[in-house]
């Protein structure tokens, strides 16, 4: 949801970019399971916005995007790594 011109968590959802920026550290330290982090970034938002099960799940007939995560690798996130038209 947008509040004050900024994207904020809408209940139990987080933007997918969160897992790459902050979530990986939290998962690596054992504070959050990888499964829960994925649900917060995919399944929960899809349910909240009425898109589930067409989105937010890996299943036959669903639209799916994949992210490959290496919890043992550190990468400096830079603007040129963003592949977005927005």
PDB file of N, CA and C in Angstrom:
ATOM      1  N   UNK A   1       0.850  -1.153   0.000  1.00  0.00           N
ATOM      2  CA  UNK A   1       0.000   0.000   0.000  1.00  0.00           C
ATOM      3  C   UNK A   1       0.904   1.227   0.000  1.00  0.00           C
ATOM      4  N   UNK A   2       0.402   2.323  -0.513  1.00  0.00           N
ATOM      5  CA  UNK A   2       1.163   3.566  -0.556  1.00  0.00           C
ATOM      6  C   UNK A   2       0.661   4.474   0.548  1.00  0.00           C
ATOM      7  N   UNK A   3       1.567   4.935   1.381  1.00  0.00           N
ATOM      8  CA  UNK A   3       1.211   5.833   2.473  1.00  0.00           C
ATOM      9  C   UNK A   3       2.271   6.923   2.514  1.00  0.00           C
ATOM     10  N   UNK A   4       1.841   8.170   2.393  1.00  0.00           N
ATOM     11  CA  UNK A   4       2.793   9.282   2.420  1.00  0.00           C
ATOM     12  C   UNK A   4       3.796   9.225   1.275  1.00  0.00           C
ATOM     13  N   UNK A   5       3.361   8.681   0.132  1.00  0.00           N
ATOM     14  CA  UNK A   5       4.245   8.612  -1.024  1.00  0.00           C
ATOM     15  C   UNK A   5       5.247   7.466  -0.980  1.00  0.00           C
ATOM     16  N   UNK A   6       5.146   6.590   0.029  1.00  0.00           N
ATOM     17  CA  UNK A   6       6.078   5.468   0.160  1.00  0.00           C
ATOM     18  C   UNK A   6       5.316   4.155   0.233  1.00  0.00           C
ATOM     19  N   UNK A   7       5.917   3.092  -0.319  1.00  0.00           N
ATOM     20  CA  UNK A   7       5.322   1.764  -0.226  1.00  0.00           C
ATOM     21  C   UNK A   7       5.559   1.234   1.177  1.00  0.00           C
ATOM     22  N   UNK A   8       4.503   0.762   1.812  1.00  0.00           N
ATOM     23  CA  UNK A   8       4.617   0.208   3.159  1.00  0.00           C
ATOM     24  C   UNK A   8       3.939  -1.159   3.207  1.00  0.00           C
ATOM     25  N   UNK A   9       4.287  -1.940   4.206  1.00  0.00           N
ATOM     26  CA  UNK A   9       3.698  -3.261   4.376  1.00  0.00           C
ATOM     27  C   UNK A   9       2.200  -3.138   4.599  1.00  0.00           C
ATOM     28  N   UNK A  10       1.434  -3.934   3.864  1.00  0.00           N
ATOM     29  CA  UNK A  10      -0.019  -3.944   4.004  1.00  0.00           C
ATOM     30  C   UNK A  10      -0.410  -5.185   4.798  1.00  0.00           C
ATOM     31  N   UNK A  11      -0.339  -5.099   6.101  1.00  0.00           N
ATOM     32  CA  UNK A  11      -0.656  -6.265   6.921  1.00  0.00           C
ATOM     33  C   UNK A  11       0.516  -7.223   6.959  1.00  0.00           C
ATOM     34  N   UNK A  12       0.305  -8.442   6.510  1.00  0.00           N
ATOM     35  CA  UNK A  12       1.350  -9.463   6.547  1.00  0.00           C
ATOM     36  C   UNK A  12       1.940  -9.677   5.169  1.00  0.00           C
ATOM     37  N   UNK A  13       2.276  -8.588   4.489  1.00  0.00           N
ATOM     38  CA  UNK A  13       2.884  -8.685   3.170  1.00  0.00           C
ATOM     39  C   UNK A  13       4.120  -7.802   3.120  1.00  0.00           C
ATOM     40  N   UNK A  14       5.040  -8.156   2.270  1.00  0.00           N
ATOM     41  CA  UNK A  14       6.251  -7.366   2.067  1.00  0.00           C
ATOM     42  C   UNK A  14       6.551  -7.351   0.579  1.00  0.00           C
ATOM     43  N   UNK A  15       7.163  -6.270   0.080  1.00  0.00           N
ATOM     44  CA  UNK A  15       7.519  -6.247  -1.336  1.00  0.00           C
ATOM     45  C   UNK A  15       8.586  -7.286  -1.635  1.00  0.00           C
ATOM     46  N   UNK A  16       8.554  -7.898  -2.825  1.00  0.00           N
ATOM     47  CA  UNK A  16       9.549  -8.915  -3.166  1.00  0.00           C
ATOM     48  C   UNK A  16      10.992  -8.454  -3.027  1.00  0.00           C
ATOM     49  N   UNK A  17      11.249  -7.174  -3.262  1.00  0.00           N
ATOM     50  CA  UNK A  17      12.624  -6.671  -3.145  1.00  0.00           C
ATOM     51  C   UNK A  17      13.140  -6.768  -1.716  1.00  0.00           C
ATOM     52  N   UNK A  18      12.256  -6.848  -0.725  1.00  0.00           N
ATOM     53  CA  UNK A  18      12.665  -6.922   0.671  1.00  0.00           C
ATOM     54  C   UNK A  18      13.562  -8.122   0.931  1.00  0.00           C
ATOM     55  N   UNK A  19      13.219  -9.262   0.340  1.00  0.00           N
ATOM     56  CA  UNK A  19      14.005 -10.468   0.603  1.00  0.00           C
ATOM     57  C   UNK A  19      15.433 -10.313   0.106  1.00  0.00           C
ATOM     58  N   UNK A  20      15.621  -9.591  -0.995  1.00  0.00           N
ATOM     59  CA  UNK A  20      16.967  -9.383  -1.530  1.00  0.00           C
ATOM     60  C   UNK A  20      17.745  -8.365  -0.696  1.00  0.00           C
ATOM     61  N   UNK A  21      17.063  -7.360  -0.191  1.00  0.00           N
ATOM     62  CA  UNK A  21      17.752  -6.276   0.510  1.00  0.00           C
ATOM     63  C   UNK A  21      17.957  -6.586   1.991  1.00  0.00           C
ATOM     64  N   UNK A  22      16.905  -6.913   2.705  1.00  0.00           N
ATOM     65  CA  UNK A  22      17.002  -7.139   4.153  1.00  0.00           C
ATOM     66  C   UNK A  22      16.672  -8.562   4.571  1.00  0.00           C
ATOM     67  N   UNK A  23      15.776  -9.183   3.857  1.00  0.00           N
ATOM     68  CA  UNK A  23      15.288 -10.500   4.248  1.00  0.00           C
ATOM     69  C   UNK A  23      16.343 -11.569   4.292  1.00  0.00           C
ATOM     70  N   UNK A  24      17.279 -11.531   3.364  1.00  0.00           N
ATOM     71  CA  UNK A  24      18.328 -12.545   3.341  1.00  0.00           C
ATOM     72  C   UNK A  24      19.125 -12.585   4.621  1.00  0.00           C
ATOM     73  N   UNK A  25      19.400 -11.422   5.189  1.00  0.00           N
ATOM     74  CA  UNK A  25      20.152 -11.347   6.445  1.00  0.00           C
ATOM     75  C   UNK A  25      19.351 -11.962   7.585  1.00  0.00           C
ATOM     76  N   UNK A  26      18.067 -11.669   7.612  1.00  0.00           N
ATOM     77  CA  UNK A  26      17.213 -12.164   8.683  1.00  0.00           C
ATOM     78  C   UNK A  26      17.051 -13.678   8.585  1.00  0.00           C
ATOM     79  N   UNK A  27      16.905 -14.179   7.358  1.00  0.00           N
ATOM     80  CA  UNK A  27      16.789 -15.626   7.152  1.00  0.00           C
ATOM     81  C   UNK A  27      18.106 -16.307   7.510  1.00  0.00           C
ATOM     82  N   UNK A  28      19.216 -15.742   7.053  1.00  0.00           N
ATOM     83  CA  UNK A  28      20.533 -16.342   7.313  1.00  0.00           C
ATOM     84  C   UNK A  28      20.827 -16.421   8.807  1.00  0.00           C
ATOM     85  N   UNK A  29      20.333 -15.461   9.594  1.00  0.00           N
ATOM     86  CA  UNK A  29      20.564 -15.461  11.035  1.00  0.00           C
ATOM     87  C   UNK A  29      19.574 -16.361  11.775  1.00  0.00           C
ATOM     88  N   UNK A  30      18.640 -16.973  11.034  1.00  0.00           N
ATOM     89  CA  UNK A  30      17.686 -17.885  11.654  1.00  0.00           C
ATOM     90  C   UNK A  30      16.513 -17.213  12.332  1.00  0.00           C
ATOM     91  N   UNK A  31      16.320 -15.933  12.102  1.00  0.00           N
ATOM     92  CA  UNK A  31      15.207 -15.214  12.737  1.00  0.00           C
ATOM     93  C   UNK A  31      13.887 -15.420  12.004  1.00  0.00           C
ATOM     94  N   UNK A  32      13.975 -15.865  10.750  1.00  0.00           N
ATOM     95  CA  UNK A  32      12.799 -16.078   9.927  1.00  0.00           C
ATOM     96  C   UNK A  32      13.115 -17.219   8.975  1.00  0.00           C
ATOM     97  N   UNK A  33      12.186 -18.151   8.810  1.00  0.00           N
ATOM     98  CA  UNK A  33      12.447 -19.249   7.881  1.00  0.00           C
ATOM     99  C   UNK A  33      12.338 -18.739   6.446  1.00  0.00           C
ATOM    100  N   UNK A  34      13.052 -19.386   5.553  1.00  0.00           N
ATOM    101  CA  UNK A  34      12.987 -19.010   4.151  1.00  0.00           C
ATOM    102  C   UNK A  34      11.561 -19.185   3.633  1.00  0.00           C
ATOM    103  N   UNK A  35      10.881 -20.228   4.073  1.00  0.00           N
ATOM    104  CA  UNK A  35       9.501 -20.463   3.653  1.00  0.00           C
ATOM    105  C   UNK A  35       8.588 -19.310   4.065  1.00  0.00           C
ATOM    106  N   UNK A  36       8.763 -18.817   5.281  1.00  0.00           N
ATOM    107  CA  UNK A  36       7.934 -17.697   5.769  1.00  0.00           C
ATOM    108  C   UNK A  36       8.258 -16.420   5.005  1.00  0.00           C
ATOM    109  N   UNK A  37       9.535 -16.189   4.716  1.00  0.00           N
ATOM    110  CA  UNK A  37       9.933 -15.007   3.958  1.00  0.00           C
ATOM    111  C   UNK A  37       9.310 -15.027   2.569  1.00  0.00           C
ATOM    112  N   UNK A  38       9.316 -16.188   1.927  1.00  0.00           N
ATOM    113  CA  UNK A  38       8.713 -16.313   0.598  1.00  0.00           C
ATOM    114  C   UNK A  38       7.216 -16.047   0.668  1.00  0.00           C
ATOM    115  N   UNK A  39       6.554 -16.595   1.685  1.00  0.00           N
ATOM    116  CA  UNK A  39       5.110 -16.359   1.832  1.00  0.00           C
ATOM    117  C   UNK A  39       4.812 -14.874   2.025  1.00  0.00           C
ATOM    118  N   UNK A  40       5.627 -14.192   2.810  1.00  0.00           N
ATOM    119  CA  UNK A  40       5.422 -12.763   3.049  1.00  0.00           C
ATOM    120  C   UNK A  40       5.565 -11.941   1.775  1.00  0.00           C
ATOM    121  N   UNK A  41       6.393 -12.419   0.859  1.00  0.00           N
ATOM    122  CA  UNK A  41       6.676 -11.660  -0.364  1.00  0.00           C
ATOM    123  C   UNK A  41       5.875 -12.118  -1.579  1.00  0.00           C
ATOM    124  N   UNK A  42       5.200 -13.258  -1.506  1.00  0.00           N
ATOM    125  CA  UNK A  42       4.508 -13.748  -2.698  1.00  0.00           C
ATOM    126  C   UNK A  42       3.080 -14.207  -2.413  1.00  0.00           C
ATOM    127  N   UNK A  43       2.932 -15.260  -1.649  1.00  0.00           N
ATOM    128  CA  UNK A  43       1.593 -15.812  -1.422  1.00  0.00           C
ATOM    129  C   UNK A  43       0.684 -14.827  -0.685  1.00  0.00           C
ATOM    130  N   UNK A  44       1.169 -14.231   0.379  1.00  0.00           N
ATOM    131  CA  UNK A  44       0.328 -13.320   1.165  1.00  0.00           C
ATOM    132  C   UNK A  44      -0.151 -12.117   0.350  1.00  0.00           C
ATOM    133  N   UNK A  45       0.736 -11.423  -0.398  1.00  0.00           N
ATOM    134  CA  UNK A  45       0.247 -10.308  -1.217  1.00  0.00           C
ATOM    135  C   UNK A  45      -0.761 -10.771  -2.277  1.00  0.00           C
ATOM    136  N   UNK A  46      -0.517 -11.934  -2.896  1.00  0.00           N
ATOM    137  CA  UNK A  46      -1.447 -12.442  -3.909  1.00  0.00           C
ATOM    138  C   UNK A  46      -2.822 -12.682  -3.289  1.00  0.00           C
ATOM    139  N   UNK A  47      -2.845 -13.236  -2.098  1.00  0.00           N
ATOM    140  CA  UNK A  47      -4.128 -13.469  -1.412  1.00  0.00           C
ATOM    141  C   UNK A  47      -4.798 -12.134  -1.074  1.00  0.00           C
ATOM    142  N   UNK A  48      -4.020 -11.208  -0.555  1.00  0.00           N
ATOM    143  CA  UNK A  48      -4.572  -9.917  -0.134  1.00  0.00           C
ATOM    144  C   UNK A  48      -5.210  -9.148  -1.281  1.00  0.00           C
ATOM    145  N   UNK A  49      -4.603  -9.247  -2.467  1.00  0.00           N
ATOM    146  CA  UNK A  49      -5.107  -8.503  -3.617  1.00  0.00           C
ATOM    147  C   UNK A  49      -6.007  -9.348  -4.518  1.00  0.00           C
ATOM    148  N   UNK A  50      -6.422 -10.534  -4.031  1.00  0.00           N
ATOM    149  CA  UNK A  50      -7.357 -11.360  -4.769  1.00  0.00           C
ATOM    150  C   UNK A  50      -6.786 -12.018  -6.013  1.00  0.00           C
ATOM    151  N   UNK A  51      -5.475 -12.208  -6.056  1.00  0.00           N
ATOM    152  CA  UNK A  51      -4.823 -12.800  -7.219  1.00  0.00           C
ATOM    153  C   UNK A  51      -4.509 -14.279  -7.052  1.00  0.00           C
ATOM    154  N   UNK A  52      -4.612 -14.779  -5.839  1.00  0.00           N
ATOM    155  CA  UNK A  52      -4.294 -16.174  -5.540  1.00  0.00           C
ATOM    156  C   UNK A  52      -5.444 -17.057  -5.997  1.00  0.00           C
ATOM    157  N   UNK A  53      -5.241 -18.177  -6.644  1.00  0.00           N
ATOM    158  CA  UNK A  53      -4.003 -18.896  -6.922  1.00  0.00           C
ATOM    159  C   UNK A  53      -3.416 -18.638  -8.308  1.00  0.00           C
ATOM    160  N   UNK A  54      -3.937 -17.648  -9.036  1.00  0.00           N
ATOM    161  CA  UNK A  54      -3.350 -17.334 -10.344  1.00  0.00           C
ATOM    162  C   UNK A  54      -1.931 -16.810 -10.168  1.00  0.00           C
ATOM    163  N   UNK A  55      -1.671 -16.132  -9.054  1.00  0.00           N
ATOM    164  CA  UNK A  55      -0.346 -15.620  -8.717  1.00  0.00           C
ATOM    165  C   UNK A  55      -0.027 -16.003  -7.277  1.00  0.00           C
ATOM    166  N   UNK A  56       1.259 -15.962  -6.922  1.00  0.00           N
ATOM    167  CA  UNK A  56       1.651 -16.198  -5.534  1.00  0.00           C
ATOM    168  C   UNK A  56       1.910 -17.644  -5.175  1.00  0.00           C
ATOM    169  N   UNK A  57       1.906 -18.541  -6.149  1.00  0.00           N
ATOM    170  CA  UNK A  57       2.138 -19.962  -5.878  1.00  0.00           C
ATOM    171  C   UNK A  57       2.801 -20.585  -7.103  1.00  0.00           C
ATOM    172  N   UNK A  58       3.594 -21.591  -6.874  1.00  0.00           N
ATOM    173  CA  UNK A  58       4.169 -22.350  -7.980  1.00  0.00           C
ATOM    174  C   UNK A  58       3.251 -23.540  -8.212  1.00  0.00           C
ATOM    175  N   UNK A  59       2.453 -23.484  -9.285  1.00  0.00           N
ATOM    176  CA  UNK A  59       1.499 -24.545  -9.583  1.00  0.00           C
ATOM    177  C   UNK A  59       1.151 -24.511 -11.065  1.00  0.00           C
ATOM    178  N   UNK A  60       0.709 -25.621 -11.580  1.00  0.00           N
ATOM    179  CA  UNK A  60       0.279 -25.700 -12.968  1.00  0.00           C
ATOM    180  C   UNK A  60      -0.840 -24.693 -13.194  1.00  0.00           C
ATOM    181  N   UNK A  61      -0.703 -23.874 -14.228  1.00  0.00           N
ATOM    182  CA  UNK A  61      -1.713 -22.878 -14.566  1.00  0.00           C
ATOM    183  C   UNK A  61      -1.518 -21.528 -13.905  1.00  0.00           C
ATOM    184  N   UNK A  62      -0.573 -21.418 -12.987  1.00  0.00           N
ATOM    185  CA  UNK A  62      -0.312 -20.139 -12.317  1.00  0.00           C
ATOM    186  C   UNK A  62       0.830 -19.402 -13.007  1.00  0.00           C
ATOM    187  N   UNK A  63       0.760 -18.069 -12.980  1.00  0.00           N
ATOM    188  CA  UNK A  63       1.868 -17.246 -13.461  1.00  0.00           C
ATOM    189  C   UNK A  63       2.904 -17.204 -12.355  1.00  0.00           C
ATOM    190  N   UNK A  64       4.143 -17.495 -12.681  1.00  0.00           N
ATOM    191  CA  UNK A  64       5.163 -17.589 -11.644  1.00  0.00           C
ATOM    192  C   UNK A  64       6.444 -16.881 -12.051  1.00  0.00           C
ATOM    193  N   UNK A  65       7.008 -16.121 -11.138  1.00  0.00           N
ATOM    194  CA  UNK A  65       8.342 -15.543 -11.271  1.00  0.00           C
ATOM    195  C   UNK A  65       9.213 -16.251 -10.253  1.00  0.00           C
ATOM    196  N   UNK A  66      10.464 -16.448 -10.585  1.00  0.00           N
ATOM    197  CA  UNK A  66      11.380 -17.118  -9.679  1.00  0.00           C
ATOM    198  C   UNK A  66      12.495 -16.178  -9.250  1.00  0.00           C
ATOM    199  N   UNK A  67      12.933 -16.339  -8.030  1.00  0.00           N
ATOM    200  CA  UNK A  67      14.120 -15.646  -7.532  1.00  0.00           C
ATOM    201  C   UNK A  67      15.062 -16.708  -6.995  1.00  0.00           C
ATOM    202  N   UNK A  68      16.304 -16.616  -7.373  1.00  0.00           N
ATOM    203  CA  UNK A  68      17.307 -17.553  -6.880  1.00  0.00           C
ATOM    204  C   UNK A  68      18.055 -16.860  -5.758  1.00  0.00           C
ATOM    205  N   UNK A  69      18.085 -17.498  -4.598  1.00  0.00           N
ATOM    206  CA  UNK A  69      18.664 -16.889  -3.410  1.00  0.00           C
ATOM    207  C   UNK A  69      19.854 -17.716  -2.939  1.00  0.00           C
ATOM    208  N   UNK A  70      20.973 -17.042  -2.697  1.00  0.00           N
ATOM    209  CA  UNK A  70      22.149 -17.681  -2.115  1.00  0.00           C
ATOM    210  C   UNK A  70      22.401 -16.991  -0.785  1.00  0.00           C
ATOM    211  N   UNK A  71      22.008 -17.637   0.305  1.00  0.00           N
ATOM    212  CA  UNK A  71      22.124 -17.026   1.627  1.00  0.00           C
ATOM    213  C   UNK A  71      23.565 -16.884   2.090  1.00  0.00           C
ATOM    214  N   UNK A  72      24.501 -17.465   1.358  1.00  0.00           N
ATOM    215  CA  UNK A  72      25.913 -17.364   1.726  1.00  0.00           C
ATOM    216  C   UNK A  72      26.669 -16.336   0.901  1.00  0.00           C
ATOM    217  N   UNK A  73      25.970 -15.610   0.049  1.00  0.00           N
ATOM    218  CA  UNK A  73      26.624 -14.638  -0.819  1.00  0.00           C
ATOM    219  C   UNK A  73      26.173 -13.221  -0.475  1.00  0.00           C
ATOM    220  N   UNK A  74      27.109 -12.292  -0.487  1.00  0.00           N
ATOM    221  CA  UNK A  74      26.813 -10.884  -0.260  1.00  0.00           C
ATOM    222  C   UNK A  74      27.026 -10.132  -1.559  1.00  0.00           C
ATOM    223  N   UNK A  75      26.042  -9.332  -1.933  1.00  0.00           N
ATOM    224  CA  UNK A  75      26.109  -8.560  -3.165  1.00  0.00           C
ATOM    225  C   UNK A  75      25.728  -7.120  -2.858  1.00  0.00           C
ATOM    226  N   UNK A  76      26.475  -6.189  -3.382  1.00  0.00           N
ATOM    227  CA  UNK A  76      26.113  -4.777  -3.236  1.00  0.00           C
ATOM    228  C   UNK A  76      25.080  -4.458  -4.308  1.00  0.00           C
ATOM    229  N   UNK A  77      23.879  -4.090  -3.876  1.00  0.00           N
ATOM    230  CA  UNK A  77      22.771  -3.797  -4.773  1.00  0.00           C
ATOM    231  C   UNK A  77      22.931  -2.388  -5.317  1.00  0.00           C
ATOM    232  N   UNK A  78      23.010  -2.255  -6.634  1.00  0.00           N
ATOM    233  CA  UNK A  78      23.177  -0.948  -7.272  1.00  0.00           C
ATOM    234  C   UNK A  78      22.037  -0.668  -8.242  1.00  0.00           C
ATOM    235  N   UNK A  79      21.858   0.575  -8.585  1.00  0.00           N
ATOM    236  CA  UNK A  79      20.769   1.006  -9.460  1.00  0.00           C
ATOM    237  C   UNK A  79      20.807   0.303 -10.806  1.00  0.00           C
ATOM    238  N   UNK A  80      21.984   0.053 -11.356  1.00  0.00           N
ATOM    239  CA  UNK A  80      22.067  -0.582 -12.671  1.00  0.00           C
ATOM    240  C   UNK A  80      21.632  -2.046 -12.648  1.00  0.00           C
ATOM    241  N   UNK A  81      21.397  -2.598 -11.462  1.00  0.00           N
ATOM    242  CA  UNK A  81      20.905  -3.971 -11.345  1.00  0.00           C
ATOM    243  C   UNK A  81      19.383  -4.045 -11.424  1.00  0.00           C
ATOM    244  N   UNK A  82      18.706  -2.902 -11.360  1.00  0.00           N
ATOM    245  CA  UNK A  82      17.248  -2.854 -11.390  1.00  0.00           C
ATOM    246  C   UNK A  82      16.781  -2.965 -12.828  1.00  0.00           C
ATOM    247  N   UNK A  83      15.967  -3.966 -13.086  1.00  0.00           N
ATOM    248  CA  UNK A  83      15.418  -4.169 -14.426  1.00  0.00           C
ATOM    249  C   UNK A  83      13.927  -3.858 -14.400  1.00  0.00           C
ATOM    250  N   UNK A  84      13.617  -2.566 -14.368  1.00  0.00           N
ATOM    251  CA  UNK A  84      12.228  -2.132 -14.258  1.00  0.00           C
ATOM    252  C   UNK A  84      11.995  -0.930 -15.156  1.00  0.00           C
ATOM    253  N   UNK A  85      10.805  -0.836 -15.661  1.00  0.00           N
ATOM    254  CA  UNK A  85      10.438   0.306 -16.498  1.00  0.00           C
ATOM    255  C   UNK A  85       9.761   1.397 -15.689  1.00  0.00           C
ATOM    256  N   UNK A  86       9.508   1.133 -14.410  1.00  0.00           N
ATOM    257  CA  UNK A  86       8.810   2.124 -13.592  1.00  0.00           C
ATOM    258  C   UNK A  86       9.773   3.035 -12.884  1.00  0.00           C
TER     259      UNK A  86
END
